[in-house]
PDB file of C-alpha atoms in Angstrom:
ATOM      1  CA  UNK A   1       0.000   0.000   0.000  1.00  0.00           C
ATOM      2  CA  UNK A   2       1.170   3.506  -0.418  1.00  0.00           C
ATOM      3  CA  UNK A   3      -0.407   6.348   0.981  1.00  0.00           C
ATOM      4  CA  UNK A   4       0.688  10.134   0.298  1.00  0.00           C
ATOM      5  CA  UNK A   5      -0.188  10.897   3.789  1.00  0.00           C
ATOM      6  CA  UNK A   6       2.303  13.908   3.515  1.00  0.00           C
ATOM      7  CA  UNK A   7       0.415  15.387   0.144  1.00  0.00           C
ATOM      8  CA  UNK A   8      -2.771  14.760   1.483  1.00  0.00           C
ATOM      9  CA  UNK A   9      -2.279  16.525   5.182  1.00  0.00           C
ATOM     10  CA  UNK A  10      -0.225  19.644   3.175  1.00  0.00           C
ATOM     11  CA  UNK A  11      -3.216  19.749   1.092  1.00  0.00           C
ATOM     12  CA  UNK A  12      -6.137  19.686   3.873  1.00  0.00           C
ATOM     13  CA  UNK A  13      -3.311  22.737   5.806  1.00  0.00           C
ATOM     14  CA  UNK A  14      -3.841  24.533   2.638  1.00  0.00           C
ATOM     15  CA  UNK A  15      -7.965  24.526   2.473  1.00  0.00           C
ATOM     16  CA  UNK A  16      -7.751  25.440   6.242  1.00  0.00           C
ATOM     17  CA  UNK A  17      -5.268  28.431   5.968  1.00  0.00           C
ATOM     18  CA  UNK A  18      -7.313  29.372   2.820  1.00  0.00           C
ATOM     19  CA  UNK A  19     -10.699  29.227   4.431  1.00  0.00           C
ATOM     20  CA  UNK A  20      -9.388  31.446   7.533  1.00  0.00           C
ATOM     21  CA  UNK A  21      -8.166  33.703   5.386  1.00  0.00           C
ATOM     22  CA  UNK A  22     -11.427  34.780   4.466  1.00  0.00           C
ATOM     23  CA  UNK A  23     -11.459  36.593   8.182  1.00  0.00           C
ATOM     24  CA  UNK A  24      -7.583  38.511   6.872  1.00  0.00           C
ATOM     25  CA  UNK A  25      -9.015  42.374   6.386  1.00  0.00           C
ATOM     26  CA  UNK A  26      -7.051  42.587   3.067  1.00  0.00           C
ATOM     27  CA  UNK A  27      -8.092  39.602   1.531  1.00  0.00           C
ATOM     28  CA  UNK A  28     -11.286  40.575  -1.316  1.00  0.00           C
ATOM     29  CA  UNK A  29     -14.008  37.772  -1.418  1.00  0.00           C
ATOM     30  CA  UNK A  30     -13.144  37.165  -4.801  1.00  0.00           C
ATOM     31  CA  UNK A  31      -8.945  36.588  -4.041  1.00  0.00           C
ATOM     32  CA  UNK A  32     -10.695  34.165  -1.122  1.00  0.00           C
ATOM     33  CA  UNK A  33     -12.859  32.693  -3.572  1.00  0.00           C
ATOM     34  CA  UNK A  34     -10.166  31.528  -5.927  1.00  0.00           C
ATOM     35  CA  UNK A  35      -7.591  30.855  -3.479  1.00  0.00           C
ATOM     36  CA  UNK A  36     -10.123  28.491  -1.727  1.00  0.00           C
ATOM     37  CA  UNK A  37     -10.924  27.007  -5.197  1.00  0.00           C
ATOM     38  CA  UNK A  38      -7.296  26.328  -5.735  1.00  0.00           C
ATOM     39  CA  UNK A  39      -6.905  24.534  -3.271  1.00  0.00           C
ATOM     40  CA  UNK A  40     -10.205  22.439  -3.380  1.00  0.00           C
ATOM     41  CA  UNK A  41      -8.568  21.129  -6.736  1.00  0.00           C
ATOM     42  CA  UNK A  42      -4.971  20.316  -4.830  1.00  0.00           C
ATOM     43  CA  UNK A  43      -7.299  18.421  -2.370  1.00  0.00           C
ATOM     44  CA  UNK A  44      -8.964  16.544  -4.817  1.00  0.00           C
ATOM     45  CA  UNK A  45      -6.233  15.770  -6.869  1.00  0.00           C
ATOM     46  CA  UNK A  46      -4.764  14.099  -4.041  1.00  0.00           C
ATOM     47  CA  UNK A  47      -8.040  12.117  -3.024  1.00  0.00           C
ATOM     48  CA  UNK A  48      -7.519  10.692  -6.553  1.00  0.00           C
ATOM     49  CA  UNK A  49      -4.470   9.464  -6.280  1.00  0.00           C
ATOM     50  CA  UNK A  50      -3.955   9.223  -2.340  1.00  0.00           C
ATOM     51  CA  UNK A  51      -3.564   5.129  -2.130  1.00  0.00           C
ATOM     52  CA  UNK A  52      -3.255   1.402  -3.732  1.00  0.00           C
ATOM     53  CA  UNK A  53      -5.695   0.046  -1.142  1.00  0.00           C
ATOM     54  CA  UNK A  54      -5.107  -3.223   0.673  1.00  0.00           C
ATOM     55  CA  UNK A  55      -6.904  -6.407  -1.303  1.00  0.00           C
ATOM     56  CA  UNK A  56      -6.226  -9.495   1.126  1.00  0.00           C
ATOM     57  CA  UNK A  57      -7.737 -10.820   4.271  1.00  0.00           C
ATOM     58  CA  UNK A  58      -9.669  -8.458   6.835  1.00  0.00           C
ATOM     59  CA  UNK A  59      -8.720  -5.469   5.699  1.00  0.00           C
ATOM     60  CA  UNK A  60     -10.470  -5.586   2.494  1.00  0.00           C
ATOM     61  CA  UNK A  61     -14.010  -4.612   3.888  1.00  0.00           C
ATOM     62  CA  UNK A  62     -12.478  -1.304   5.786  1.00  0.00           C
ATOM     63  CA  UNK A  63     -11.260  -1.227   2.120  1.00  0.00           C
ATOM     64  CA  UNK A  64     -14.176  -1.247   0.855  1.00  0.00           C
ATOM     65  CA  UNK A  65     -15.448   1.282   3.314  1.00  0.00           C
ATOM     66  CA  UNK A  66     -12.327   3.877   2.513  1.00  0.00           C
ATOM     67  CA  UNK A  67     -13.522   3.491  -1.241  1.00  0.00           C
ATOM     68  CA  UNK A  68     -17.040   4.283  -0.676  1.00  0.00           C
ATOM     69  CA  UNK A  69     -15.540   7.126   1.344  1.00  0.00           C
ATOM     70  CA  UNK A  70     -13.520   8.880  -0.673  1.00  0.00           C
ATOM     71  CA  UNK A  71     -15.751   8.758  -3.647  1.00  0.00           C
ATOM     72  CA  UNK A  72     -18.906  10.781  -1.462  1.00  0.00           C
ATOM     73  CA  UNK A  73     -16.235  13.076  -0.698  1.00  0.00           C
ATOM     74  CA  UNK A  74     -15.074  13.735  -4.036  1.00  0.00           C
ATOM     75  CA  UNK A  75     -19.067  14.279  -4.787  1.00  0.00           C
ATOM     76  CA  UNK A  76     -19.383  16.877  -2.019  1.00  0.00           C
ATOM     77  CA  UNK A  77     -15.768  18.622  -3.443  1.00  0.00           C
ATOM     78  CA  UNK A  78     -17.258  18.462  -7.073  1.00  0.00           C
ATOM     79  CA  UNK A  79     -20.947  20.121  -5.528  1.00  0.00           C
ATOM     80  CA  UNK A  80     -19.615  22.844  -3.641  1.00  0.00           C
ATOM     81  CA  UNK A  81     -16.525  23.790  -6.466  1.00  0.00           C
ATOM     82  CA  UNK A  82     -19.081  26.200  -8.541  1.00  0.00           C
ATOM     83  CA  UNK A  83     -20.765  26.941  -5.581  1.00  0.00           C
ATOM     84  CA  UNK A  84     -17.434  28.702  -3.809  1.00  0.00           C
ATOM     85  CA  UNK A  85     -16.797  30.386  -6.870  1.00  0.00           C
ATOM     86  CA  UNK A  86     -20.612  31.883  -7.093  1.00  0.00           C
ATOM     87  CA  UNK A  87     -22.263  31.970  -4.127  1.00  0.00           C
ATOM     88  CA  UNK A  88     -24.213  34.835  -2.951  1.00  0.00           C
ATOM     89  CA  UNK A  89     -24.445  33.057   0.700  1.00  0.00           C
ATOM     90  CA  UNK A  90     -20.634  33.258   1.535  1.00  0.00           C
ATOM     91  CA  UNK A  91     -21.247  32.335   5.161  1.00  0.00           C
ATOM     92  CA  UNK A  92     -22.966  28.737   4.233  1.00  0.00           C
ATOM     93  CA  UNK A  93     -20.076  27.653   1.555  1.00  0.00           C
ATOM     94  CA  UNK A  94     -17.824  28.225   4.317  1.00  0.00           C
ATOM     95  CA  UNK A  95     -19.736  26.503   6.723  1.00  0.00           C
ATOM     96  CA  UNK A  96     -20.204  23.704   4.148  1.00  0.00           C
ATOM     97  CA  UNK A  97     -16.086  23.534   3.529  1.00  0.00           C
ATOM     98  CA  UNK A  98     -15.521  23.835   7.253  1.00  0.00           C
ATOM     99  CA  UNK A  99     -17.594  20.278   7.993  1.00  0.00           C
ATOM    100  CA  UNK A 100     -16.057  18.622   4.379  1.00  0.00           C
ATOM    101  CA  UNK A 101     -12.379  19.687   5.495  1.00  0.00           C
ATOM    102  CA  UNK A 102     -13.009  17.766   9.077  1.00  0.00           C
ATOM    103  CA  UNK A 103     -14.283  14.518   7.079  1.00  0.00           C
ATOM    104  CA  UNK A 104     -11.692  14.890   4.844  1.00  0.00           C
ATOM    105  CA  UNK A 105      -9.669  14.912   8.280  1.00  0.00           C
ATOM    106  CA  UNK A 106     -11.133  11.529   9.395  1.00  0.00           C
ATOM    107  CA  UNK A 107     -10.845  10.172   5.898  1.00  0.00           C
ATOM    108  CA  UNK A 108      -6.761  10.724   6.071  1.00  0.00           C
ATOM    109  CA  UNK A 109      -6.926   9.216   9.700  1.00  0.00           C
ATOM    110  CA  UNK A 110      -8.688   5.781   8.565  1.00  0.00           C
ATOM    111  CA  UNK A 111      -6.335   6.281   5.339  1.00  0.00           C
ATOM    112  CA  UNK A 112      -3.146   5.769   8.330  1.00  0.00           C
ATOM    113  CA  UNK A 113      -5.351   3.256  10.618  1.00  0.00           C
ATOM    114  CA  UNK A 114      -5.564   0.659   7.523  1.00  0.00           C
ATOM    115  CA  UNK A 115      -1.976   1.553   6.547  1.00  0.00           C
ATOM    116  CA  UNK A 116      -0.677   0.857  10.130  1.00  0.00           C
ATOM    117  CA  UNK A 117      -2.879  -2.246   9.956  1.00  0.00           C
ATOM    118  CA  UNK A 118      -1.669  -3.548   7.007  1.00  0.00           C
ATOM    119  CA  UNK A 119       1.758  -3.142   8.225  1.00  0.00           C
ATOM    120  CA  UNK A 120       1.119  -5.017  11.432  1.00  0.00           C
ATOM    121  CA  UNK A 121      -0.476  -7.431   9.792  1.00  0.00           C
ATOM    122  CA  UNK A 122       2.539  -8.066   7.480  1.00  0.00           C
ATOM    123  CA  UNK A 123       4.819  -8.311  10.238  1.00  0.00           C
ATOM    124  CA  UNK A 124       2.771 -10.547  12.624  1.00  0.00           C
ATOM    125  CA  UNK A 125       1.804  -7.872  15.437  1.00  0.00           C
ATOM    126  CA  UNK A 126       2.441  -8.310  18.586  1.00  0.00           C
ATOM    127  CA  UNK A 127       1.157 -12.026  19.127  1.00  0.00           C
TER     128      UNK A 127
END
């Protein structure tokens, strides 16, 4: 299995720093707008090619699961892309991104969880 777990936590930094910076006095809604859409597409470029997922034993139904996962989030990316970009309820699309960028949080945990399993599994654990 590999997992850019180092691409996809630099790109969830990146959609936080550019949501907050829709609170920076200086920034213009539409610089926030683009910069926030920029970096939606860095996210889901890396959702696309974040993993080969485990296909053996137990870990293939969490697989499965991850799978499922990451293709509803890559819906709810897609849906709120023109939606960021045209908006006239500013306050909503951020509230929208806020709740996708903590899924998109637990997604990269379970993303580690099956790669520390997999690992463990490999090697025998601790039995």
């Amino acid at each position: 299995m590999t997992i850019t777990t180092t691409g996809m936590s630099v790109a969830l930094q990146g959609l936080g720093q550019a949501l907050e910076a829709r609170h920076e006095p200086e920034m213009s809604l539409g610089s926030w707008r683009w910069s926030v859409r920029q970096q939606m597409a860095l996210v889901r470029d890396t959702l696309l090619t974040e993993a080969e997922y485990a296909d053996e034993g137990w870990l293939v139904a969490r697989t499965g699961s991850l799978l499922r996962e990451r293709s509803s989030l890559l819906a709810r990316l897609s849906a709120l892309g023109p939606a960021v970009l045209e908006s006239p309820d500013v306050d909503a699309v951020h509230r929208e991104l806020d709740r996708l960028l903590v899924d998109l949080g637990r997604h990269a945990q379970r993303l580690h969880d099956l790669a520390y399993d997999e690992v463990e599994l490999e090697l025998g654990g601790s039995e």
